[in-house]
XYZ file of C-alpha atoms in Angstrom:
285
model
C 15.459 -12.017 -88.252
C 14.225 -15.003 -90.174
C 13.590 -16.070 -93.751
C 14.049 -18.954 -96.151
C 17.391 -19.976 -97.634
C 19.251 -17.983 -94.990
C 17.909 -14.609 -96.154
C 17.060 -12.006 -93.506
C 13.722 -11.323 -95.172
C 11.401 -11.136 -92.156
C 11.637 -9.551 -88.719
C 10.095 -10.384 -85.372
C 10.318 -7.178 -83.353
C 11.136 -7.277 -79.667
C 9.373 -5.216 -76.983
C 11.538 -2.089 -77.374
C 11.401 -2.132 -81.160
C 7.652 -2.726 -81.057
C 7.153 0.231 -78.722
C 9.183 2.466 -81.029
C 7.293 1.393 -84.154
C 3.956 1.912 -82.400
C 5.016 5.397 -81.309
C 6.094 6.294 -84.834
C 2.799 5.048 -86.205
C 0.895 7.008 -83.549
C 2.712 10.188 -84.585
C 2.208 9.734 -88.326
C -1.430 8.782 -87.792
C -1.864 11.830 -85.582
C -0.642 14.111 -88.359
C -3.361 12.747 -90.607
C -6.104 12.888 -87.966
C -5.153 16.486 -87.116
C -5.806 17.357 -90.772
C -9.231 15.726 -90.620
C -8.395 12.262 -91.948
C -10.688 9.368 -91.166
C -8.993 6.081 -90.292
C -9.976 2.888 -92.081
C -8.749 -0.717 -91.855
C -7.913 -2.900 -94.844
C -7.187 -6.630 -95.174
C -3.617 -7.823 -95.798
C -4.580 -9.344 -99.164
C -6.990 -8.503 -101.980
C -8.601 -10.375 -104.855
C -6.304 -10.463 -107.868
C -9.131 -8.850 -109.845
C -8.905 -5.763 -107.597
C -5.146 -5.342 -107.859
C -5.241 -6.059 -111.586
C -7.338 -2.894 -112.053
C -4.277 -0.903 -110.972
C -1.909 -2.592 -113.472
C -0.015 -4.107 -110.540
C 0.867 -7.282 -112.441
C 1.908 -5.391 -115.553
C 3.934 -2.594 -113.974
C 5.264 -4.366 -110.860
C 5.453 -8.103 -111.663
C 8.902 -8.311 -110.075
C 7.459 -7.324 -106.669
C 4.291 -9.411 -106.718
C 3.339 -12.161 -104.308
C 0.134 -14.142 -104.737
C -1.667 -16.620 -102.474
C -3.564 -19.796 -103.294
C -4.851 -22.821 -101.433
C -3.020 -26.140 -101.353
C -3.719 -28.944 -103.781
C -4.838 -31.738 -101.438
C -4.659 -34.730 -103.756
C -1.683 -37.032 -103.380
C 1.290 -35.664 -101.437
C 1.602 -32.265 -103.154
C 0.505 -30.489 -99.978
C 3.617 -31.635 -98.163
C 6.557 -29.199 -98.248
C 9.906 -30.580 -99.339
C 13.034 -28.917 -97.951
C 11.003 -25.941 -96.796
C 9.265 -25.354 -100.124
C 6.077 -26.324 -101.922
C 6.876 -27.650 -105.347
C 5.151 -27.106 -108.700
C 1.540 -28.205 -108.664
C 1.226 -27.947 -104.877
C -0.841 -24.740 -105.007
C -4.169 -24.294 -106.794
C -5.013 -21.147 -108.754
C -3.980 -18.016 -106.846
C -7.049 -15.806 -106.498
C -5.605 -13.390 -103.963
C -2.706 -10.997 -104.221
C -0.519 -9.571 -101.464
C -0.269 -5.781 -101.939
C 3.085 -4.023 -102.169
C 1.554 -0.688 -101.064
C -1.013 0.255 -98.428
C -2.980 2.906 -100.323
C -4.827 0.416 -102.549
C -7.250 -0.225 -99.698
C -8.292 3.443 -99.654
C -9.289 3.459 -103.325
C -11.105 0.141 -103.098
C -12.961 1.399 -100.010
C -14.285 4.377 -101.989
C -14.874 2.423 -105.203
C -18.030 3.466 -107.004
C -18.638 6.266 -104.526
C -18.524 10.020 -104.319
C -16.060 12.001 -102.205
C -15.737 15.623 -101.158
C -13.112 17.811 -102.794
C -11.004 17.685 -99.605
C -11.311 14.044 -98.491
C -8.524 12.458 -96.438
C -8.126 8.928 -95.070
C -5.356 7.110 -93.252
C -4.614 3.417 -92.916
C -1.786 1.046 -92.088
C -1.217 -2.374 -93.594
C 1.242 -5.151 -94.190
C 2.998 -4.803 -97.527
C 4.762 -7.626 -99.358
C 7.572 -7.323 -101.903
C 9.447 -9.996 -103.797
C 12.786 -8.163 -103.803
C 15.950 -9.353 -105.533
C 17.684 -9.164 -102.147
C 16.836 -8.452 -98.521
C 18.769 -6.504 -95.933
C 17.386 -6.787 -92.429
C 15.025 -4.005 -91.372
C 16.141 -1.888 -94.318
C 14.546 -4.179 -96.916
C 12.028 -6.822 -95.885
C 9.687 -9.232 -97.655
C 6.876 -8.092 -95.330
C 6.732 -4.739 -93.557
C 4.279 -2.178 -92.220
C 3.402 0.958 -94.155
C 1.309 3.832 -92.779
C -0.258 6.057 -95.412
C -2.266 9.257 -95.502
C -4.311 9.343 -98.708
C -5.882 12.462 -100.189
C -8.868 12.206 -102.522
C -10.637 15.143 -104.145
C -9.538 18.092 -106.222
C -6.057 18.194 -107.719
C -5.281 21.295 -105.636
C -6.231 19.459 -102.441
C -4.002 16.499 -103.258
C -1.019 18.798 -103.816
C -1.640 20.882 -100.692
C -1.603 17.710 -98.581
C 1.736 16.643 -100.058
C 3.223 20.088 -99.423
C 2.135 20.072 -95.754
C 3.461 16.595 -95.107
C 6.728 17.329 -96.857
C 7.298 20.096 -94.310
C 6.313 17.858 -91.399
C 8.617 15.038 -92.454
C 11.557 17.385 -92.892
C 10.935 19.161 -89.567
C 10.517 15.862 -87.689
C 13.740 14.442 -89.115
C 15.610 17.670 -88.299
C 14.353 17.538 -84.701
C 15.727 13.994 -84.464
C 19.081 15.098 -85.878
C 18.573 12.925 -88.942
C 19.622 14.312 -92.306
C 17.170 13.324 -95.031
C 17.562 13.965 -98.730
C 14.518 14.602 -100.917
C 14.944 12.862 -104.251
C 12.712 12.505 -107.292
C 12.108 8.806 -107.789
C 11.630 6.904 -111.022
C 8.428 4.880 -110.795
C 6.863 2.913 -113.689
C 3.383 3.273 -112.193
C 1.821 4.931 -115.261
C 3.615 2.685 -117.728
C 0.314 1.614 -119.317
C -1.155 5.106 -119.540
C 0.555 7.072 -122.299
C -0.775 10.503 -121.266
C 0.095 10.192 -117.596
C 3.348 8.409 -118.374
C 4.434 11.365 -120.506
C 3.434 13.817 -117.761
C 5.448 11.771 -115.276
C 8.546 12.193 -117.445
C 7.996 15.953 -117.604
C 7.172 16.404 -113.916
C 8.103 13.862 -111.193
C 5.124 12.292 -109.447
C 7.060 10.663 -106.599
C 9.585 12.092 -104.161
C 11.411 9.944 -101.628
C 12.929 11.058 -98.334
C 16.210 9.193 -98.116
C 18.604 8.473 -95.293
C 21.715 7.667 -97.281
C 20.442 5.283 -99.940
C 17.384 4.172 -97.936
C 13.959 5.678 -98.639
C 11.921 5.838 -95.416
C 9.008 8.012 -96.591
C 7.576 9.259 -99.866
C 4.982 11.639 -101.292
C 3.157 10.492 -104.421
C 0.903 12.112 -107.011
C -1.476 9.844 -108.947
C -3.572 12.479 -110.726
C -6.952 10.851 -111.504
C -5.638 7.324 -112.198
C -7.269 5.665 -109.179
C -10.354 7.842 -109.455
C -10.924 6.493 -112.961
C -10.014 2.871 -112.200
C -12.310 2.775 -109.142
C -15.019 5.120 -110.482
C -14.577 7.556 -107.590
C -16.216 10.873 -108.404
C -16.438 14.386 -107.018
C -19.659 16.363 -106.528
C -19.009 17.878 -109.949
C -19.079 14.426 -111.560
C -15.363 14.565 -112.381
C -13.191 11.619 -111.408
C -11.383 12.243 -108.121
C -7.682 13.049 -108.014
C -5.533 11.286 -105.407
C -2.158 11.524 -103.727
C -0.580 9.753 -100.782
C 2.118 10.079 -98.150
C 3.790 6.798 -97.152
C 5.942 5.847 -94.159
C 7.843 2.550 -94.029
C 7.737 1.867 -90.283
C 10.466 -0.780 -90.104
C 12.703 1.426 -92.251
C 12.298 4.269 -89.766
C 13.170 1.752 -87.063
C 16.329 0.765 -88.964
C 17.421 4.391 -89.295
C 16.737 5.222 -85.642
C 18.522 2.066 -84.487
C 21.598 3.160 -86.414
C 21.351 6.834 -85.491
C 21.048 6.114 -81.749
C 23.645 3.342 -81.780
C 21.084 0.584 -80.962
C 19.793 2.446 -77.849
C 16.075 2.102 -78.589
C 15.017 3.705 -75.302
C 16.958 6.830 -76.243
C 15.426 6.693 -79.717
C 11.927 6.467 -78.249
C 12.547 9.454 -75.979
C 13.905 11.444 -78.922
C 10.923 10.549 -81.131
C 8.488 11.687 -78.453
C 10.389 14.924 -77.928
C 10.601 15.606 -81.661
C 6.861 15.116 -82.052
C 5.892 17.258 -79.064
C 4.379 20.652 -79.971
C 6.585 23.683 -79.452
C 5.813 25.523 -76.183
C 4.346 28.520 -78.013
C 2.111 26.274 -80.130
C 0.988 24.308 -77.092
C 0.189 27.472 -75.194
C -1.850 28.900 -78.065
C -3.839 25.657 -78.193
C -4.914 25.980 -74.540
C -8.393 27.450 -73.932
C -8.333 31.011 -72.599
């Protein structure tokens, strides 16, 4: 663990932890690919103008990190006591995302998608939290997402399927997860969707104790409108996403298996393996 001012805000994963995170990501990615998702790759930062379209700096200013180049006149570019002082950074034109799914909407911006589109991607996410707590809460962590775009029915069917998969996977690992409706100010600037959010939760978290390690999220047509993503009918696309915090899963498995990461890796592989009957039915006759 490392971080400024003594905070455990960042993690360098060792070989065993890296192997476990990669296996988890392979499994979650595989769930998406099995449903027909196409995998895309996004950069770890975006222009502020892109993130601003999603009200990121209005609804989540407390989480935001931005990046700018150094001011090279005088000595402002020199850090003092591990920090760059006021005036050391020029205007910040890039933002560090706090969620992975933004890349999926920007990828499809201005385009047309089928009613049953599905993509998956993983990215580094960055959050300016009020405190950090090892692997449980980091300033930078990896998030794998499966993002549905298309009809509203499609977006909800994807969330229902993945809810079942998450619960079954956790049960196979012997991990008890709660499913809790989460308060999220995402639609704070949209009165119609904000009201609907109050009437019907749009985000559910899967929690191990007080730690959310996965979530399913309904956005309705918010991103479709903001990125001008349309269906064949001309209607703006609806979206939803399933998110997995990889280091948070690592934290839970480390605790559950009493720091024996080899045992955790074996258990993860066993939990993800198809049942014998399902495997047999998949074999060609």
